[in-house]
Coordinates of N, CA and C in Angstrom, one line a residue:
M1 N 20.5 -1.5 -10.4 CA 19.1 -1.1 -10.7 C 18.1 -1.4 -9.5
H2 N 18.0 -0.4 -8.6 CA 17.1 -1.1 -7.4 C 15.8 -0.3 -7.3
W3 N 15.1 -0.9 -6.4 CA 13.5 0.0 -5.9 C 13.7 1.3 -5.0
S4 N 13.2 1.9 -5.4 CA 13.2 3.1 -4.1 C 11.8 3.1 -3.3
H5 N 11.1 4.5 -3.3 CA 10.4 4.1 -2.5 C 8.8 5.0 -3.8
V6 N 7.9 4.9 -3.0 CA 6.4 5.4 -3.1 C 6.4 6.7 -2.7
G7 N 5.7 7.5 -3.6 CA 5.7 9.3 -3.1 C 3.8 9.0 -2.8
L8 N 3.3 9.6 -1.4 CA 2.4 9.6 -1.8 C 1.9 11.7 -0.4
N9 N 0.5 11.9 -1.4 CA 0.1 13.3 -1.3 C -0.7 12.4 -0.6
C10 N -0.5 13.6 0.9 CA -1.5 13.6 2.1 C -2.2 14.8 2.6
T11 N -3.0 14.9 3.3 CA -4.3 15.5 3.5 C -3.6 16.1 4.8
D12 N -3.2 14.8 5.7 CA -2.8 15.3 7.0 C -1.7 14.3 7.0
Q13 N -0.6 14.4 6.6 CA 1.0 13.8 7.0 C 0.6 13.4 8.9
K14 N 0.3 13.7 9.0 CA 0.9 13.1 10.7 C -0.6 12.1 10.8
T15 N -1.9 12.5 9.9 CA -2.4 10.7 10.5 C -2.0 9.8 9.5
T16 N -1.3 10.4 8.2 CA -1.3 9.3 7.2 C 0.1 8.0 8.0
E17 N 0.7 9.3 8.1 CA 2.0 8.5 9.1 C 1.8 7.7 10.3
E18 N 0.6 7.6 11.2 CA 0.8 6.9 11.6 C -0.1 5.8 11.7
F19 N -0.8 5.7 10.3 CA -2.0 4.4 9.8 C -0.7 4.1 10.3
Y20 N 0.6 4.3 8.6 CA 1.1 3.3 7.8 C 2.2 2.8 9.2
T21 N 2.5 4.0 10.2 CA 3.5 3.1 11.3 C 2.6 2.2 12.1
R22 N 1.2 2.5 12.1 CA 1.1 1.2 13.6 C 0.0 0.5 13.0
Y23 N 0.0 0.4 11.7 CA -0.8 -0.4 11.1 C 0.0 -1.9 9.7
F24 N 0.7 -1.1 9.5 CA 2.5 -1.5 8.7 C 3.7 -2.3 8.4
G25 N 3.3 -1.3 10.4 CA 5.0 -1.6 11.1 C 6.2 -0.7 10.2
F26 N 5.5 0.8 9.9 CA 7.0 1.3 8.8 C 7.3 2.6 9.8
A27 N 8.6 3.0 9.7 CA 9.0 4.1 11.4 C 9.9 5.4 10.0
R28 N 9.2 5.7 11.8 CA 10.0 7.7 10.0 C 11.2 7.8 10.4
A29 N 11.9 8.1 9.0 CA 12.9 7.6 8.6 C 13.9 9.1 8.1
R30 N 13.2 9.3 8.2 CA 13.3 11.1 7.9 C 13.1 12.2 8.0
E31 N 13.0 13.7 8.5 CA 11.7 14.7 7.8 C 12.7 15.4 7.6
V32 N 12.5 16.1 6.0 CA 12.6 16.9 5.1 C 11.8 18.0 5.2
N33 N 12.5 19.1 6.0 CA 11.4 20.5 6.4 C 12.6 21.3 4.9
L34 N 11.3 21.5 4.8 CA 10.6 23.4 3.6 C 10.8 24.0 3.7
G35 N 10.4 24.4 5.3 CA 10.0 25.5 5.5 C 8.4 25.9 5.5
D36 N 7.7 25.7 4.7 CA 6.1 26.2 4.7 C 5.8 24.8 4.7
S37 N 6.2 24.1 4.3 CA 6.3 21.9 4.6 C 7.5 21.1 4.1
R38 N 7.3 19.8 4.6 CA 7.9 19.2 5.1 C 7.4 18.2 4.5
I39 N 8.5 16.9 4.5 CA 8.1 16.2 3.5 C 8.9 14.9 4.5
V40 N 8.0 13.4 4.9 CA 8.2 12.5 5.4 C 8.5 11.5 4.7
F41 N 9.8 10.9 5.6 CA 10.1 9.5 4.8 C 10.2 8.0 5.5
L42 N 8.7 6.8 5.9 CA 9.0 6.3 6.3 C 9.6 4.9 5.2
R43 N 9.6 4.3 6.3 CA 10.7 3.4 6.1 C 10.0 1.8 6.6
K44 N 10.4 1.2 6.4 CA 9.8 -0.8 6.4 C 11.4 -1.5 5.7
G45 N 12.3 -2.3 6.2 CA 12.7 -2.9 5.7 C 13.7 -2.4 4.5
D46 N 13.8 -2.6 3.1 CA 14.1 -1.8 2.0 C 12.5 -0.8 1.0
A47 N 11.6 -1.4 1.9 CA 11.2 -0.6 1.6 C 10.4 0.9 1.8
Y48 N 10.0 1.7 0.9 CA 10.1 3.3 2.0 C 8.3 3.9 1.2
L49 N 8.7 4.7 2.3 CA 7.1 5.3 1.7 C 7.2 7.1 1.9
E50 N 7.1 7.8 1.2 CA 7.6 9.3 1.3 C 6.4 10.2 1.6
L51 N 6.2 10.5 2.4 CA 4.7 11.6 2.3 C 5.0 13.3 2.0
F52 N 4.0 13.8 1.1 CA 3.6 14.5 1.1 C 3.2 16.0 1.4
P53 N 2.5 16.6 1.5 CA 1.3 17.5 1.7 C 0.9 17.1 0.8
A54 N -0.3 17.3 0.5 CA -1.1 17.1 -1.2 C -1.6 18.5 -1.0
G55 N -1.6 19.1 -2.7 CA -2.1 20.6 -3.1 C -3.1 20.5 -3.5
A56 N -3.3 21.4 -4.0 CA -5.3 22.2 -4.1 C -5.6 21.7 -5.4
E57 N -5.2 20.9 -6.4 CA -5.1 20.2 -7.5 C -6.2 19.2 -7.3
P58 N -7.2 19.3 -7.9 CA -8.7 18.7 -8.2 C -8.0 16.9 -8.5
A59 N -8.5 15.8 -7.7 CA -7.7 14.4 -8.2 C -8.6 14.4 -9.9
A60 N -7.6 13.5 -10.0 CA -7.9 13.2 -11.4 C -8.7 12.4 -11.4
G61 N -9.4 11.9 -12.1 CA -10.7 11.1 -12.2 C -11.3 10.8 -11.0
P62 N -12.4 9.5 -11.2 CA -13.1 10.0 -10.2 C -12.0 8.6 -9.0
P63 N -12.9 8.4 -8.0 CA -12.3 8.6 -6.6 C -11.8 6.6 -6.9
A64 N -10.8 6.8 -6.1 CA -10.7 4.8 -5.7 C -11.7 3.9 -5.3
G65 N -12.0 2.9 -5.4 CA -12.8 2.0 -5.0 C -13.2 0.8 -5.0
N66 N -13.1 -0.3 -4.6 CA -12.5 -1.7 -5.1 C -11.5 -1.3 -4.8
D67 N -10.5 -2.2 -6.2 CA -8.9 -2.7 -5.7 C -8.3 -1.4 -6.3
G68 N -8.8 -0.1 -6.5 CA -8.8 0.9 -7.1 C -8.6 1.0 -8.5
P69 N -8.1 2.6 -8.6 CA -8.4 3.3 -10.2 C -8.0 2.6 -10.8
Q70 N -8.7 2.4 -12.5 CA -7.9 1.6 -13.4 C -7.8 2.4 -14.1
A71 N -7.8 3.9 -13.8 CA -7.1 4.8 -15.5 C -5.4 4.7 -15.8
P72 N -5.4 5.0 -17.0 CA -3.8 5.1 -17.0 C -3.4 6.3 -16.3
G73 N -1.7 6.1 -16.0 CA -1.4 6.8 -15.4 C -1.1 6.5 -14.0
R74 N -2.6 6.3 -13.5 CA -2.7 6.6 -11.8 C -2.8 4.8 -11.2
M75 N -1.8 4.9 -10.3 CA -1.4 4.4 -9.3 C -3.0 3.5 -9.1
R76 N -2.4 1.9 -9.3 CA -4.0 1.0 -8.8 C -3.9 1.3 -7.2
H77 N -3.2 0.4 -6.2 CA -3.1 0.5 -5.6 C -1.1 0.3 -5.2
L78 N -1.6 -0.1 -3.4 CA 0.0 -0.3 -2.6 C -0.5 -1.6 -2.3
A79 N 0.2 -2.9 -1.7 CA 0.2 -4.3 -1.4 C 0.5 -4.6 -0.7
F80 N 0.6 -5.1 0.4 CA 1.3 -5.7 1.2 C 1.5 -6.8 2.0
Q81 N 1.7 -7.8 2.4 CA 1.7 -9.4 2.5 C 1.8 -9.6 3.8
T82 N 0.6 -10.5 4.3 CA 0.2 -10.7 6.0 C 0.2 -12.0 6.1
D83 N 0.7 -12.6 7.4 CA 0.3 -14.2 7.8 C -1.1 -14.7 7.3
S84 N -1.2 -14.1 7.8 CA -3.7 -14.2 8.5 C -3.6 -12.6 7.7
V85 N -5.0 -12.3 7.0 CA -5.6 -11.3 6.4 C -6.6 -10.9 8.0
D86 N -7.5 -12.1 8.3 CA -8.0 -11.6 9.6 C -7.8 -11.5 10.5
A87 N -6.3 -11.4 11.0 CA -5.5 -11.6 12.2 C -5.7 -10.3 11.9
F88 N -4.7 -9.4 11.6 CA -5.0 -7.7 10.3 C -6.1 -7.1 9.9
L89 N -7.6 -8.1 9.9 CA -8.7 -7.1 10.3 C -8.7 -7.1 11.8
A90 N -8.4 -8.1 12.4 CA -9.1 -7.5 13.4 C -8.3 -6.6 14.2
E91 N -6.7 -6.7 13.9 CA -5.9 -5.9 14.7 C -5.8 -4.2 14.3
I92 N -6.8 -3.9 13.1 CA -7.3 -3.2 12.7 C -8.5 -2.0 13.2
G93 N -9.0 -3.5 13.3 CA -11.1 -2.6 13.6 C -11.1 -2.4 12.8
D94 N -11.8 -0.7 13.8 CA -13.4 0.1 12.8 C -12.3 0.6 12.4
A95 N -10.9 0.8 12.1 CA -9.8 1.8 11.0 C -9.9 1.5 9.3
A96 N -10.5 -0.1 9.6 CA -10.3 -0.2 7.9 C -11.6 0.1 7.4
D97 N -11.5 0.9 6.4 CA -12.8 1.4 5.1 C -12.4 0.4 4.5
I98 N -13.1 -0.7 3.9 CA -12.4 -2.0 3.3 C -13.7 -1.9 1.9
T99 N -12.9 -1.8 1.0 CA -13.4 -1.1 -0.6 C -13.8 -3.1 -1.2
L100 N -12.6 -4.2 -1.0 CA -13.8 -5.0 -1.4 C -12.9 -6.5 -0.6
G101 N -13.6 -7.6 -0.2 CA -12.9 -8.5 0.2 C -13.3 -8.1 1.1
P102 N -13.3 -9.4 2.6 CA -11.8 -10.0 2.0 C -12.6 -11.4 1.1
L103 N -11.7 -11.7 0.3 CA -11.5 -12.9 -1.0 C -10.6 -13.4 -1.3
D104 N -11.3 -15.1 -1.2 CA -10.4 -15.9 -1.2 C -9.9 -16.4 -3.1
F105 N -8.8 -16.6 -2.7 CA -8.1 -16.9 -5.1 C -7.5 -18.1 -4.5
D106 N -8.2 -19.4 -3.5 CA -8.1 -20.9 -3.8 C -7.8 -20.9 -5.6
D107 N -8.8 -20.7 -6.1 CA -9.1 -21.6 -7.8 C -7.4 -21.3 -8.7
F108 N -7.3 -20.1 -8.5 CA -5.5 -20.0 -8.1 C -4.6 -20.3 -7.9
I109 N -4.2 -20.2 -6.1 CA -3.1 -20.2 -6.0 C -3.6 -20.3 -4.3
C110 N -3.2 -22.2 -4.0 CA -4.2 -22.3 -2.2 C -3.6 -21.5 -1.6
G111 N -4.5 -21.0 -0.7 CA -4.0 -19.9 0.6 C -4.5 -18.6 0.1
W112 N -4.2 -18.1 -1.3 CA -4.4 -16.9 -1.7 C -5.5 -16.0 -0.8
R113 N -5.2 -15.6 0.0 CA -6.7 -14.6 0.4 C -6.6 -13.3 0.8
T114 N -7.6 -12.4 0.0 CA -7.5 -10.6 -0.1 C -8.2 -9.7 0.6
V115 N -7.8 -8.6 0.4 CA -8.7 -7.5 1.6 C -7.3 -6.9 1.1
W116 N -9.2 -5.4 0.4 CA -8.6 -4.5 0.4 C -9.2 -2.8 0.9
L117 N -8.3 -1.8 1.2 CA -8.9 -1.0 1.9 C -8.1 0.3 1.9
R118 N -9.6 1.6 2.3 CA -9.0 3.3 2.4 C -7.6 3.5 3.4
D119 N -6.2 4.1 2.8 CA -6.4 4.6 3.9 C -6.5 6.3 4.4
P120 N -5.8 7.0 5.2 CA -6.6 8.4 5.6 C -6.5 9.2 3.7
D121 N -6.0 9.0 2.7 CA -6.5 10.1 1.8 C -7.1 9.1 1.0
G122 N -7.6 7.9 0.8 CA -8.4 7.0 -0.2 C -7.5 6.4 -1.3
V123 N -6.1 6.2 -0.8 CA -5.1 5.4 -1.8 C -5.8 4.1 -1.0
I124 N -5.9 3.2 -1.8 CA -6.5 1.5 -2.4 C -5.5 1.2 -1.5
V125 N -5.5 -0.6 -0.1 CA -4.2 -0.2 0.6 C -4.8 -1.9 0.3
E126 N -3.7 -2.7 -0.4 CA -4.4 -4.3 -0.7 C -2.9 -4.9 0.4
V127 N -4.0 -6.1 0.8 CA -3.4 -7.1 2.0 C -4.0 -8.1 2.2
S128 N -2.9 -8.5 2.0 CA -3.0 -11.0 0.9 C -1.8 -11.2 2.4
Q129 N -2.7 -13.0 2.0 CA -1.5 -13.5 2.7 C -1.7 -14.2 1.3
G130 N -0.7 -15.6 1.2 CA -0.5 -16.6 0.6 C -0.1 -16.7 -0.4
F131 N 0.3 -15.9 -1.1 CA 0.5 -15.4 -2.7 C 1.9 -16.2 -2.6
Q132 N 2.3 -16.6 -3.7 CA 4.0 -17.2 -3.9 C 3.6 -17.3 -5.6
D133 N 5.1 -17.4 -6.2 CA 5.8 -16.5 -6.9 C 5.2 -17.9 -8.0
E134 N 5.7 -18.9 -9.2 CA 5.3 -19.9 -9.8 C 6.6 -20.3 -10.1
A135 N 6.7 -22.0 -9.9 CA 7.4 -22.5 -8.9 C 9.1 -22.7 -10.3
D136 N 8.3 -22.5 -11.8 CA 9.2 -22.4 -13.0 C 9.1 -20.6 -13.0
T137 N 10.3 -19.5 -12.4 CA 10.3 -18.7 -13.4 C 11.8 -18.4 -14.0
T138 N 12.3 -19.2 -14.2 CA 13.0 -19.4 -14.6 C 13.1 -18.5 -16.5
K139 N 11.2 -18.3 -17.1 CA 11.6 -18.1 -18.2 C 11.8 -16.3 -17.9
D140 N 12.2 -15.9 -19.2 CA 12.0 -14.0 -19.0 C 11.0 -13.6 -20.3
V141 N 9.7 -13.1 -18.8 CA 8.9 -13.4 -19.8 C 8.8 -12.2 -20.8
T142 N 9.6 -11.7 -21.5 CA 9.7 -10.3 -22.3 C 10.6 -11.3 -23.3
H143 N 10.9 -12.5 -23.6 CA 11.7 -12.8 -24.4 C 11.3 -14.4 -25.2
G144 N 10.3 -14.6 -24.0 CA 9.5 -15.8 -24.5 C 10.6 -17.0 -23.0

């Protein structure tokens, strides 16, 4: 088993595609024409985003804020790693709808810095630098 993709409902697929290709390095991998709509697949390495046209359903729960929704069954946020949060923010400029941060988490991991922002459809996107796994990852977290 391996990771496949995240599906996102988009108010405007073109705007969402431009956001993830311009600021996160994704490229179009495929477009599936469904007649009256389409699905766009974006790829970066082994990661895929599947962009769907949004339906007319009302949003489940209140709009996402800070680091994302906390209600069960809702995705909290997408997350990406960068070498420099500050350089990323300089590049994205006014297109960054920051919801939280940037925050430093040096108390947990030296050099860990994170910012959260909204994509064009309101999905919270976390951009971090400096996160590292624990040194001892041999423990099986489900069995101790």
